[in-house]
GROMACS .gro file of N, CA and C in nm:
model
  417
    1UNK      N    1  -2.660   2.623  -3.272
    1UNK     CA    2  -2.666   2.538  -3.397
    1UNK      C    3  -2.534   2.452  -3.411
    2UNK      N    4  -2.429   2.492  -3.358
    2UNK     CA    5  -2.313   2.401  -3.370
    2UNK      C    6  -2.259   2.351  -3.224
    3UNK      N    7  -2.366   2.330  -3.152
    3UNK     CA    8  -2.330   2.271  -3.001
    3UNK      C    9  -2.265   2.139  -3.013
    4UNK      N   10  -2.292   2.071  -3.115
    4UNK     CA   11  -2.218   1.944  -3.124
    4UNK      C   12  -2.071   1.952  -3.152
    5UNK      N   13  -2.031   2.065  -3.175
    5UNK     CA   14  -1.883   2.087  -3.185
    5UNK      C   15  -1.809   2.126  -3.062
    6UNK      N   16  -1.878   2.156  -2.978
    6UNK     CA   17  -1.833   2.196  -2.827
    6UNK      C   18  -1.782   2.042  -2.776
    7UNK      N   19  -1.674   2.070  -2.714
    7UNK     CA   20  -1.608   1.950  -2.642
    7UNK      C   21  -1.679   1.942  -2.512
    8UNK      N   22  -1.731   1.809  -2.496
    8UNK     CA   23  -1.795   1.773  -2.363
    8UNK      C   24  -1.694   1.770  -2.248
    9UNK      N   25  -1.734   1.797  -2.141
    9UNK     CA   26  -1.643   1.775  -2.010
    9UNK      C   27  -1.624   1.640  -1.977
   10UNK      N   28  -1.491   1.613  -1.958
   10UNK     CA   29  -1.472   1.452  -1.924
   10UNK      C   30  -1.547   1.431  -1.784
   11UNK      N   31  -1.599   1.317  -1.780
   11UNK     CA   32  -1.679   1.277  -1.654
   11UNK      C   33  -1.570   1.233  -1.542
   12UNK      N   34  -1.580   1.266  -1.437
   12UNK     CA   35  -1.491   1.211  -1.332
   12UNK      C   36  -1.506   1.054  -1.326
   13UNK      N   37  -1.397   0.993  -1.299
   13UNK     CA   38  -1.396   0.850  -1.275
   13UNK      C   39  -1.457   0.813  -1.142
   14UNK      N   40  -1.551   0.718  -1.132
   14UNK     CA   41  -1.627   0.668  -1.017
   14UNK      C   42  -1.521   0.577  -0.952
   15UNK      N   43  -1.520   0.597  -0.812
   15UNK     CA   44  -1.440   0.504  -0.738
   15UNK      C   45  -1.504   0.376  -0.726
   16UNK      N   46  -1.409   0.268  -0.709
   16UNK     CA   47  -1.467   0.130  -0.663
   16UNK      C   48  -1.441   0.138  -0.514
   17UNK      N   49  -1.544   0.097  -0.443
   17UNK     CA   50  -1.548   0.091  -0.297
   17UNK      C   51  -1.539  -0.062  -0.253
   18UNK      N   52  -1.467  -0.100  -0.163
   18UNK     CA   53  -1.429  -0.219  -0.123
   18UNK      C   54  -1.499  -0.241   0.023
   19UNK      N   55  -1.546  -0.369   0.052
   19UNK     CA   56  -1.603  -0.374   0.187
   19UNK      C   57  -1.504  -0.377   0.293
   20UNK      N   58  -1.371  -0.404   0.274
   20UNK     CA   59  -1.264  -0.375   0.377
   20UNK      C   60  -1.142  -0.362   0.319
   21UNK      N   61  -1.031  -0.362   0.407
   21UNK     CA   62  -0.908  -0.339   0.357
   21UNK      C   63  -0.841  -0.464   0.286
   22UNK      N   64  -0.889  -0.593   0.340
   22UNK     CA   65  -0.842  -0.706   0.281
   22UNK      C   66  -0.902  -0.732   0.123
   23UNK      N   67  -1.028  -0.684   0.111
   23UNK     CA   68  -1.081  -0.698  -0.020
   23UNK      C   69  -1.009  -0.605  -0.114
   24UNK      N   70  -0.977  -0.485  -0.068
   24UNK     CA   71  -0.904  -0.380  -0.166
   24UNK      C   72  -0.764  -0.441  -0.196
   25UNK      N   73  -0.692  -0.497  -0.089
   25UNK     CA   74  -0.560  -0.552  -0.118
   25UNK      C   75  -0.569  -0.666  -0.203
   26UNK      N   76  -0.670  -0.760  -0.196
   26UNK     CA   77  -0.686  -0.876  -0.297
   26UNK      C   78  -0.699  -0.817  -0.445
   27UNK      N   79  -0.778  -0.707  -0.439
   27UNK     CA   80  -0.809  -0.654  -0.580
   27UNK      C   81  -0.667  -0.608  -0.636
   28UNK      N   82  -0.588  -0.528  -0.553
   28UNK     CA   83  -0.464  -0.457  -0.593
   28UNK      C   84  -0.372  -0.578  -0.638
   29UNK      N   85  -0.353  -0.684  -0.562
   29UNK     CA   86  -0.281  -0.777  -0.598
   29UNK      C   87  -0.316  -0.847  -0.739
   30UNK      N   88  -0.445  -0.872  -0.767
   30UNK     CA   89  -0.475  -0.923  -0.890
   30UNK      C   90  -0.460  -0.824  -1.007
   31UNK      N   91  -0.516  -0.702  -0.980
   31UNK     CA   92  -0.539  -0.610  -1.101
   31UNK      C   93  -0.427  -0.499  -1.117
   32UNK      N   94  -0.375  -0.456  -1.009
   32UNK     CA   95  -0.285  -0.331  -1.014
   32UNK      C   96  -0.130  -0.360  -1.045
   33UNK      N   97  -0.070  -0.258  -1.086
   33UNK     CA   98   0.074  -0.281  -1.115
   33UNK      C   99   0.139  -0.296  -0.975
   34UNK      N  100   0.208  -0.400  -0.967
   34UNK     CA  101   0.295  -0.432  -0.821
   34UNK      C  102   0.431  -0.466  -0.838
   35UNK      N  103   0.508  -0.419  -0.934
   35UNK     CA  104   0.639  -0.454  -0.953
   35UNK      C  105   0.715  -0.372  -0.859
   36UNK      N  106   0.815  -0.451  -0.802
   36UNK     CA  107   0.896  -0.376  -0.677
   36UNK      C  108   1.021  -0.323  -0.751
   37UNK      N  109   1.039  -0.199  -0.729
   37UNK     CA  110   1.152  -0.113  -0.786
   37UNK      C  111   1.185  -0.002  -0.689
   38UNK      N  112   1.291   0.062  -0.678
   38UNK     CA  113   1.332   0.164  -0.600
   38UNK      C  114   1.227   0.283  -0.618
   39UNK      N  115   1.170   0.335  -0.516
   39UNK     CA  116   1.069   0.450  -0.526
   39UNK      C  117   0.927   0.407  -0.552
   40UNK      N  118   0.900   0.280  -0.584
   40UNK     CA  119   0.762   0.232  -0.620
   40UNK      C  120   0.676   0.255  -0.480
   41UNK      N  121   0.546   0.302  -0.495
   41UNK     CA  122   0.447   0.309  -0.403
   41UNK      C  123   0.358   0.189  -0.426
   42UNK      N  124   0.351   0.104  -0.313
   42UNK     CA  125   0.256   0.001  -0.331
   42UNK      C  126   0.165  -0.011  -0.215
   43UNK      N  127   0.041  -0.064  -0.242
   43UNK     CA  128  -0.044  -0.084  -0.120
   43UNK      C  129   0.001  -0.209  -0.044
   44UNK      N  130  -0.035  -0.200   0.095
   44UNK     CA  131   0.015  -0.312   0.179
   44UNK      C  132  -0.074  -0.309   0.289
   45UNK      N  133  -0.085  -0.424   0.358
   45UNK     CA  134  -0.154  -0.443   0.484
   45UNK      C  135  -0.076  -0.448   0.606
   46UNK      N  136  -0.114  -0.387   0.710
   46UNK     CA  137  -0.053  -0.409   0.836
   46UNK      C  138  -0.068  -0.521   0.899
   47UNK      N  139   0.031  -0.610   0.936
   47UNK     CA  140   0.006  -0.739   0.995
   47UNK      C  141   0.021  -0.715   1.151
   48UNK      N  142  -0.020  -0.822   1.224
   48UNK     CA  143  -0.011  -0.837   1.362
   48UNK      C  144   0.127  -0.901   1.386
   49UNK      N  145   0.226  -0.823   1.395
   49UNK     CA  146   0.373  -0.864   1.435
   49UNK      C  147   0.379  -0.944   1.557
   50UNK      N  148   0.294  -0.916   1.655
   50UNK     CA  149   0.299  -1.004   1.793
   50UNK      C  150   0.248  -1.131   1.771
   51UNK      N  151   0.159  -1.162   1.685
   51UNK     CA  152   0.109  -1.282   1.657
   51UNK      C  153   0.213  -1.359   1.571
   52UNK      N  154   0.273  -1.286   1.461
   52UNK     CA  155   0.379  -1.346   1.391
   52UNK      C  156   0.483  -1.411   1.455
   53UNK      N  157   0.529  -1.325   1.564
   53UNK     CA  158   0.653  -1.361   1.636
   53UNK      C  159   0.639  -1.406   1.773
   54UNK      N  160   0.524  -1.428   1.806
   54UNK     CA  161   0.487  -1.484   1.940
   54UNK      C  162   0.505  -1.404   2.056
   55UNK      N  163   0.468  -1.273   2.046
   55UNK     CA  164   0.479  -1.183   2.158
   55UNK      C  165   0.517  -1.047   2.122
   56UNK      N  166   0.514  -0.955   2.218
   56UNK     CA  167   0.530  -0.811   2.181
   56UNK      C  168   0.408  -0.738   2.172
   57UNK      N  169   0.421  -0.636   2.079
   57UNK     CA  170   0.307  -0.552   2.035
   57UNK      C  171   0.278  -0.565   1.878
   58UNK      N  172   0.170  -0.539   1.842
   58UNK     CA  173   0.124  -0.562   1.698
   58UNK      C  174   0.202  -0.469   1.605
   59UNK      N  175   0.207  -0.336   1.651
   59UNK     CA  176   0.279  -0.225   1.592
   59UNK      C  177   0.352  -0.143   1.708
   60UNK      N  178   0.482  -0.108   1.685
   60UNK     CA  179   0.570  -0.062   1.788
   60UNK      C  180   0.584   0.088   1.768
   61UNK      N  181   0.560   0.173   1.853
   61UNK     CA  182   0.583   0.313   1.852
   61UNK      C  183   0.718   0.341   1.913
   62UNK      N  184   0.797   0.406   1.827
   62UNK     CA  185   0.951   0.448   1.881
   62UNK      C  186   0.935   0.561   1.971
   63UNK      N  187   1.042   0.597   2.035
   63UNK     CA  188   1.036   0.732   2.113
   63UNK      C  189   1.011   0.842   2.053
   64UNK      N  190   1.048   0.848   1.919
   64UNK     CA  191   1.039   0.969   1.835
   64UNK      C  192   0.899   0.977   1.769
   65UNK      N  193   0.818   0.887   1.817
   65UNK     CA  194   0.678   0.891   1.756
   65UNK      C  195   0.650   0.807   1.624
   66UNK      N  196   0.757   0.769   1.561
   66UNK     CA  197   0.740   0.693   1.439
   66UNK      C  198   0.708   0.547   1.475
   67UNK      N  199   0.613   0.478   1.384
   67UNK     CA  200   0.563   0.353   1.403
   67UNK      C  201   0.643   0.249   1.335
   68UNK      N  202   0.671   0.145   1.387
   68UNK     CA  203   0.733   0.035   1.303
   68UNK      C  204   0.629  -0.069   1.301
   69UNK      N  205   0.627  -0.126   1.170
   69UNK     CA  206   0.503  -0.227   1.147
   69UNK      C  207   0.551  -0.343   1.053
   70UNK      N  208   0.500  -0.455   1.056
   70UNK     CA  209   0.517  -0.563   0.971
   70UNK      C  210   0.409  -0.549   0.871
   71UNK      N  211   0.437  -0.552   0.737
   71UNK     CA  212   0.350  -0.534   0.633
   71UNK      C  213   0.343  -0.646   0.524
   72UNK      N  214   0.236  -0.678   0.476
   72UNK     CA  215   0.215  -0.764   0.351
   72UNK      C  216   0.209  -0.677   0.237
   73UNK      N  217   0.313  -0.664   0.157
   73UNK     CA  218   0.304  -0.570   0.033
   73UNK      C  219   0.237  -0.645  -0.086
   74UNK      N  220   0.174  -0.572  -0.148
   74UNK     CA  221   0.092  -0.614  -0.282
   74UNK      C  222   0.200  -0.679  -0.379
   75UNK      N  223   0.150  -0.794  -0.427
   75UNK     CA  224   0.229  -0.856  -0.552
   75UNK      C  225   0.134  -0.958  -0.610
   76UNK      N  226   0.161  -0.990  -0.741
   76UNK     CA  227   0.070  -1.097  -0.814
   76UNK      C  228   0.056  -1.223  -0.738
   77UNK      N  229   0.157  -1.256  -0.662
   77UNK     CA  230   0.159  -1.393  -0.583
   77UNK      C  231   0.080  -1.387  -0.449
   78UNK      N  232   0.024  -1.266  -0.432
   78UNK     CA  233  -0.048  -1.248  -0.286
   78UNK      C  234   0.030  -1.167  -0.179
   79UNK      N  235   0.144  -1.154  -0.208
   79UNK     CA  236   0.214  -1.043  -0.118
   79UNK      C  237   0.345  -1.108  -0.054
   80UNK      N  238   0.417  -1.025  -0.007
   80UNK     CA  239   0.543  -1.060   0.060
   80UNK      C  240   0.555  -0.962   0.189
   81UNK      N  241   0.617  -1.017   0.296
   81UNK     CA  242   0.635  -0.944   0.407
   81UNK      C  243   0.756  -0.843   0.423
   82UNK      N  244   0.753  -0.746   0.475
   82UNK     CA  245   0.856  -0.636   0.495
   82UNK      C  246   0.842  -0.584   0.630
   83UNK      N  247   0.931  -0.521   0.687
   83UNK     CA  248   0.937  -0.441   0.809
   83UNK      C  249   0.951  -0.301   0.764
   84UNK      N  250   0.867  -0.216   0.808
   84UNK     CA  251   0.885  -0.076   0.765
   84UNK      C  252   0.854   0.020   0.884
   85UNK      N  253   0.912   0.142   0.869
   85UNK     CA  254   0.879   0.264   0.955
   85UNK      C  255   0.785   0.352   0.899
   86UNK      N  256   0.705   0.431   0.960
   86UNK     CA  257   0.613   0.518   0.922
   86UNK      C  258   0.720   0.644   0.882
   87UNK      N  259   0.680   0.730   0.773
   87UNK     CA  260   0.763   0.843   0.735
   87UNK      C  261   0.740   0.948   0.831
   88UNK      N  262   0.651   0.958   0.912
   88UNK     CA  263   0.644   1.080   1.005
   88UNK      C  264   0.566   1.025   1.130
   89UNK      N  265   0.608   1.098   1.246
   89UNK     CA  266   0.529   1.043   1.365
   89UNK      C  267   0.399   1.106   1.387
   90UNK      N  268   0.366   1.188   1.284
   90UNK     CA  269   0.219   1.251   1.292
   90UNK      C  270   0.104   1.182   1.234
   91UNK      N  271   0.127   1.075   1.184
   91UNK     CA  272   0.023   0.994   1.131
   91UNK      C  273  -0.079   0.918   1.224
   92UNK      N  274  -0.174   0.863   1.173
   92UNK     CA  275  -0.262   0.794   1.264
   92UNK      C  276  -0.199   0.656   1.320
   93UNK      N  277  -0.247   0.617   1.438
   93UNK     CA  278  -0.211   0.496   1.480
   93UNK      C  279  -0.227   0.371   1.406
   94UNK      N  280  -0.136   0.304   1.357
   94UNK     CA  281  -0.154   0.182   1.276
   94UNK      C  282  -0.208   0.066   1.362
   95UNK      N  283  -0.299  -0.019   1.295
   95UNK     CA  284  -0.350  -0.127   1.346
   95UNK      C  285  -0.346  -0.257   1.253
   96UNK      N  286  -0.314  -0.370   1.313
   96UNK     CA  287  -0.333  -0.479   1.202
   96UNK      C  288  -0.464  -0.475   1.128
   97UNK      N  289  -0.454  -0.498   0.989
   97UNK     CA  290  -0.565  -0.496   0.896
   97UNK      C  291  -0.573  -0.362   0.832
   98UNK      N  292  -0.491  -0.258   0.871
   98UNK     CA  293  -0.503  -0.130   0.810
   98UNK      C  294  -0.424  -0.143   0.665
   99UNK      N  295  -0.493  -0.087   0.558
   99UNK     CA  296  -0.429  -0.068   0.448
   99UNK      C  297  -0.351   0.060   0.426
  100UNK      N  298  -0.228   0.049   0.385
  100UNK     CA  299  -0.130   0.156   0.381
  100UNK      C  300  -0.064   0.171   0.253
  101UNK      N  301  -0.003   0.280   0.207
  101UNK     CA  302   0.089   0.303   0.119
  101UNK      C  303   0.239   0.292   0.148
  102UNK      N  304   0.309   0.192   0.097
  102UNK     CA  305   0.447   0.172   0.132
  102UNK      C  306   0.523   0.212   0.017
  103UNK      N  307   0.642   0.291   0.040
  103UNK     CA  308   0.736   0.331  -0.080
  103UNK      C  309   0.852   0.248  -0.059
  104UNK      N  310   0.891   0.179  -0.162
  104UNK     CA  311   1.017   0.084  -0.153
  104UNK      C  312   1.137   0.201  -0.169
  105UNK      N  313   1.236   0.151  -0.089
  105UNK     CA  314   1.371   0.212  -0.086
  105UNK      C  315   1.467   0.139  -0.164
  106UNK      N  316   1.524   0.055  -0.109
  106UNK     CA  317   1.620  -0.038  -0.150
  106UNK      C  318   1.643  -0.160  -0.070
  107UNK      N  319   1.709  -0.264  -0.138
  107UNK     CA  320   1.740  -0.381  -0.069
  107UNK      C  321   1.834  -0.349   0.041
  108UNK      N  322   1.825  -0.416   0.164
  108UNK     CA  323   1.926  -0.407   0.268
  108UNK      C  324   2.003  -0.524   0.280
  109UNK      N  325   2.119  -0.523   0.242
  109UNK     CA  326   2.198  -0.655   0.230
  109UNK      C  327   2.210  -0.717   0.382
  110UNK      N  328   2.213  -0.657   0.485
  110UNK     CA  329   2.235  -0.721   0.607
  110UNK      C  330   2.090  -0.798   0.651
  111UNK      N  331   2.007  -0.801   0.561
  111UNK     CA  332   1.872  -0.861   0.608
  111UNK      C  333   1.863  -0.997   0.519
  112UNK      N  334   1.941  -1.011   0.422
  112UNK     CA  335   1.925  -1.118   0.325
  112UNK      C  336   1.944  -1.253   0.388
  113UNK      N  337   2.006  -1.260   0.486
  113UNK     CA  338   2.011  -1.409   0.562
  113UNK      C  339   1.893  -1.433   0.658
  114UNK      N  340   1.820  -1.328   0.668
  114UNK     CA  341   1.715  -1.334   0.763
  114UNK      C  342   1.557  -1.383   0.703
  115UNK      N  343   1.570  -1.346   0.553
  115UNK     CA  344   1.440  -1.373   0.483
  115UNK      C  345   1.457  -1.457   0.369
  116UNK      N  346   1.385  -1.561   0.349
  116UNK     CA  347   1.402  -1.644   0.239
  116UNK      C  348   1.353  -1.579   0.103
  117UNK      N  349   1.257  -1.493   0.112
  117UNK     CA  350   1.209  -1.416  -0.003
  117UNK      C  351   1.298  -1.281  -0.016
  118UNK      N  352   1.363  -1.265  -0.108
  118UNK     CA  353   1.462  -1.147  -0.143
  118UNK      C  354   1.383  -1.010  -0.131
  119UNK      N  355   1.253  -1.024  -0.175
  119UNK     CA  356   1.181  -0.899  -0.150
  119UNK      C  357   1.151  -0.838  -0.023
  120UNK      N  358   1.163  -0.943   0.074
  120UNK     CA  359   1.127  -0.903   0.214
  120UNK      C  360   1.262  -0.827   0.263
  121UNK      N  361   1.370  -0.813   0.193
  121UNK     CA  362   1.500  -0.753   0.248
  121UNK      C  363   1.484  -0.606   0.207
  122UNK      N  364   1.382  -0.549   0.146
  122UNK     CA  365   1.377  -0.415   0.089
  122UNK      C  366   1.352  -0.335   0.207
  123UNK      N  367   1.410  -0.214   0.223
  123UNK     CA  368   1.356  -0.123   0.322
  123UNK      C  369   1.269  -0.030   0.250
  124UNK      N  370   1.178   0.032   0.327
  124UNK     CA  371   1.085   0.129   0.283
  124UNK      C  372   1.020   0.211   0.394
  125UNK      N  373   0.937   0.292   0.345
  125UNK     CA  374   0.857   0.378   0.436
  125UNK      C  375   0.701   0.357   0.429
  126UNK      N  376   0.628   0.388   0.531
  126UNK     CA  377   0.491   0.384   0.531
  126UNK      C  378   0.457   0.519   0.508
  127UNK      N  379   0.382   0.563   0.399
  127UNK     CA  380   0.364   0.706   0.370
  127UNK      C  381   0.220   0.739   0.422
  128UNK      N  382   0.121   0.672   0.411
  128UNK     CA  383  -0.016   0.694   0.448
  128UNK      C  384  -0.110   0.580   0.477
  129UNK      N  385  -0.203   0.597   0.558
  129UNK     CA  386  -0.308   0.501   0.563
  129UNK      C  387  -0.420   0.526   0.446
  130UNK      N  388  -0.460   0.429   0.386
  130UNK     CA  389  -0.548   0.420   0.281
  130UNK      C  390  -0.693   0.383   0.310
  131UNK      N  391  -0.783   0.451   0.238
  131UNK     CA  392  -0.918   0.401   0.244
  131UNK      C  393  -0.936   0.277   0.147
  132UNK      N  394  -1.026   0.191   0.181
  132UNK     CA  395  -1.044   0.068   0.097
  132UNK      C  396  -1.125   0.115  -0.036
  133UNK      N  397  -1.061   0.192  -0.116
  133UNK     CA  398  -1.133   0.230  -0.249
  133UNK      C  399  -1.032   0.261  -0.352
  134UNK      N  400  -1.054   0.264  -0.495
  134UNK     CA  401  -0.976   0.272  -0.587
  134UNK      C  402  -1.042   0.346  -0.702
  135UNK      N  403  -0.961   0.458  -0.737
  135UNK     CA  404  -1.012   0.552  -0.849
  135UNK      C  405  -0.919   0.530  -0.966
  136UNK      N  406  -0.963   0.498  -1.091
  136UNK     CA  407  -0.876   0.492  -1.207
  136UNK      C  408  -0.805   0.610  -1.231
  137UNK      N  409  -0.668   0.608  -1.248
  137UNK     CA  410  -0.603   0.727  -1.261
  137UNK      C  411  -0.552   0.804  -1.148
  138UNK      N  412  -0.620   0.763  -1.043
  138UNK     CA  413  -0.575   0.840  -0.909
  138UNK      C  414  -0.517   0.751  -0.809
  139UNK      N  415  -0.568   0.630  -0.813
  139UNK     CA  416  -0.518   0.522  -0.706
  139UNK      C  417  -0.612   0.510  -0.582
   0.00000   0.00000   0.00000
């Protein structure tokens, strides 16, 4: 009789699926919070460092297993470039075009003369490889 008084269970948010990492990154740049601050975790795309600097490898694996990659980090203006290391040697091999979670650390003063964009001087870690999807409230 008083069924209408019972609280209904909240429905789970349905994820948005993107055709690829670039489409997910473009969405993040336009609609998600992307302010740079210490500890912020932001989506980023792995870039081909070899193509950008004219040689070498796209993503470098260190002797300890950690990977060093050039990333384009999400921002309202389409992103900025940083160099970052993976947080652990146990993650998947990174490839250009992969969508990753980058956690900002702090600006590195020694890099200020090497990059015209001050955001590119921030150190940080690659925490995880991401799927090209977004769920409200979960990321």
